[in-house]
Amino acid sequence: MSAPHQDEMDDAPELLDADDALEEIEDIEGDVAMDSDDEEPVEINLHNDSIAYFDAHKDSVFAIAQHPTQPTLIATGGSEGEGDDAPGKGYVFDTSPVVGRPVLPPSYNADPNASQQKSVELQSLFTIDGHTDSINTLAFTLPRGEFLVSGGLDGRMRVYQLAVDARNKASFTFVGEASEVPEINWLAPCPVPPTSQTGVANAIALGASDGSVWVYSIDPSDEAEPLTIVQSYFLHTESCTAGAWSPDGKFLATVSEDSSLQVWDVWGEAAAKGLTNENGQTVVSLNGNDQRFAVEGGLYSVAIDPKTSFVAVGGAGGAIKIVGLPRLGVDSQSASSKQSKSKAKGGDAGGSQGGAILADLHTQGDGIETLSFSPTNPLLAAGSVDGSIVIYDTSRRFAVRRHIKEAHDEFSVVKVEFVQGLGDGWLLTSCGMDGVVRRWDVRGAAGGSTESMAKEWKGHRGDGEGGGVLGFVQGSTGERIVTAGDDGVVLVFEA
C-alpha cells in the first residue's frame, strides 16, 4: 500500500487573477527561437572528380599496387572490418573499361543539355584472401609483373601467379606463402633494368615489425619450394619502417625506428670488390651512435637517386640525411683513394664515398613520411607530417628549390612521387590526409606558395583520419591516378 498522499491543493497549479489574465503583453522583438543545445547544421559540400570507383572494401584501403606492363590492372588491400579480429582482404580490378571524359567542356558537346558523365563502378576480377589480419602492402614483381605479392599484419606473405588469356582476361593462381615474421610493414620488388645482364627477375624484399629484412625469389616450377629465401638480415633492433632498391637492383636500403640505415649488398657484387663493411652484408651501416647521423624518434622513409650515387633518409622532426653510396665499377683501393680527395657536391658526390654523410637537411617541422627523386632532373621531394612539401636541388648542395608550406594544409602528406613519363621530370604528384591528390609543376624559380600546383583531384571524404588518401599509383605516364582511401573507397582520376 502506498504512503498517504499530501493535500491535493498543494500540488494544484497556481491560477492567475482575472485582471492579470487580461493584460496584453506587447511583442517588441518578434518571435524568438527557443534555446537549443543542438549545434547548427553543417553544410557538406560533396565534390567528386573521379571517372571511376571501386567500393568493395569494408574498411580502410591500406595498400595499392599497379601492374608494371598492364597499368590498368590494379590491386588493393585492407581489412574486412573495424574489429581487431577482422581478416585481411584485397581485390584486383581492371580500369580499362573506363572511358575518359572529354577534354572540352559540356557546352561544346553536340548536345549541350546532355548530363555530365558519371563515375563508373568497377568490378572485382579476383579476391586476395588467406590473411587473418589487414593486408597493408602489395606489389607486383618485376620486370613483367608475373606475380602478385600481398603482405599482412598477420606476418604472412602470399604469392599469386598471373596469367592472361587470349581475350586479355587476367586470372590468378595461388603459388605459396611465407610466414617468418610477426608483421610485414612493406614489400619492394627488385628492379631489373632492360639492359641488365645480372638482374634477378621476380625477387622481392620485405621489412618486418621485428626489424628483420628478407629477400625472396619466386619460382613456381619448384613445386617443393616455390618461395626461396635469398637473404635474411637482422641488424635493425626495432621495426623496419621502409625500404627501397637502387634503380639497378644491386643495393637494398632499409631504415628503422631505431634510427639506423642499412644498405645491403643483396647479390654479393660489392663483397666481390671488397666494398662491404666488416659485417660482410652492407655497404653502408649507420645508426644513432654516430651523433652526426642521430635522429631522435626514428627514420620512416628512404629513397636512392637514379644514378645510385647516394641515399636519402627521412625521419622524425623533419630530419633528412643524405649518405653516399660506393660505385661498384671501382675496386676498394681506388675507391679509398678517391674518397680521401673528394668533397660532397650534391648530385656529383657520393660515387666512391660509401657511408659518408653528404648533407644534413632540416627544412620541415615534423616527420618526413615520403621521399622521391626525379627520374631526369637533380631534384629530391620530401613530404612531411606538417603538410608541407620541399623540393631540394641535388646538384647545388641540396639547396631548397621550393618550400610549399601548405601543400595539404595542416594535414599530413602521405606520398610524393615524380611522374616518370610526363613533364620531363618536373611534375610531382602528392596525396595527403586531407583527402586530396595534387600535381605540382616544380620548374622555374624557387617559391613558397601553392602557385606551382598544376591540378588537384577531390572525391575522398578528407578531414584527416578516416578520410585521407593512404596511397596512389600513376603508372609511367601519370595520365591516370588511382587512389587508396582511408574511407574504404578506391577512386580513378584522369589527369
PDB file of N, CA and C in Angstrom, residues 70 94 96 163-171:
ATOM      1  N   GLN A  70      50.838  -3.780 -67.602  1.00  0.00           N
ATOM      2  CA  GLN A  70      49.422  -3.565 -67.867  1.00  0.00           C
ATOM      3  C   GLN A  70      48.875  -2.625 -66.795  1.00  0.00           C
ATOM      4  N   ASP A  94      40.170  -4.127 -63.056  1.00  0.00           N
ATOM      5  CA  ASP A  94      40.716  -3.581 -64.301  1.00  0.00           C
ATOM      6  C   ASP A  94      40.031  -2.254 -64.610  1.00  0.00           C
ATOM      7  N   SER A  96      40.498  -0.581 -67.492  1.00  0.00           N
ATOM      8  CA  SER A  96      40.477  -0.332 -68.930  1.00  0.00           C
ATOM      9  C   SER A  96      39.083  -0.055 -69.492  1.00  0.00           C
ATOM     10  N   ALA A 163      48.081 -14.946 -64.977  1.00  0.00           N
ATOM     11  CA  ALA A 163      48.005 -15.457 -66.346  1.00  0.00           C
ATOM     12  C   ALA A 163      46.994 -14.609 -67.109  1.00  0.00           C
ATOM     13  N   VAL A 164      47.274 -14.314 -68.367  1.00  0.00           N
ATOM     14  CA  VAL A 164      46.379 -13.523 -69.208  1.00  0.00           C
ATOM     15  C   VAL A 164      46.030 -14.353 -70.441  1.00  0.00           C
ATOM     16  N   ASP A 165      44.737 -14.559 -70.692  1.00  0.00           N
ATOM     17  CA  ASP A 165      44.326 -15.410 -71.801  1.00  0.00           C
ATOM     18  C   ASP A 165      44.275 -14.628 -73.112  1.00  0.00           C
ATOM     19  N   ALA A 166      43.822 -15.298 -74.171  1.00  0.00           N
ATOM     20  CA  ALA A 166      43.793 -14.680 -75.499  1.00  0.00           C
ATOM     21  C   ALA A 166      42.838 -13.497 -75.568  1.00  0.00           C
ATOM     22  N   ARG A 167      41.855 -13.459 -74.685  1.00  0.00           N
ATOM     23  CA  ARG A 167      40.912 -12.332 -74.644  1.00  0.00           C
ATOM     24  C   ARG A 167      41.393 -11.231 -73.710  1.00  0.00           C
ATOM     25  N   ASN A 168      42.635 -11.352 -73.269  1.00  0.00           N
ATOM     26  CA  ASN A 168      43.264 -10.363 -72.386  1.00  0.00           C
ATOM     27  C   ASN A 168      42.606 -10.322 -71.010  1.00  0.00           C
ATOM     28  N   LYS A 169      42.048 -11.453 -70.597  1.00  0.00           N
ATOM     29  CA  LYS A 169      41.434 -11.554 -69.284  1.00  0.00           C
ATOM     30  C   LYS A 169      42.436 -12.129 -68.298  1.00  0.00           C
ATOM     31  N   ALA A 170      42.574 -11.470 -67.154  1.00  0.00           N
ATOM     32  CA  ALA A 170      43.556 -11.885 -66.155  1.00  0.00           C
ATOM     33  C   ALA A 170      42.964 -12.896 -65.176  1.00  0.00           C
ATOM     34  N   SER A 171      43.800 -13.862 -64.780  1.00  0.00           N
ATOM     35  CA  SER A 171      43.425 -14.819 -63.740  1.00  0.00           C
ATOM     36  C   SER A 171      44.627 -15.048 -62.833  1.00  0.00           C
TER      37      SER A 171
END
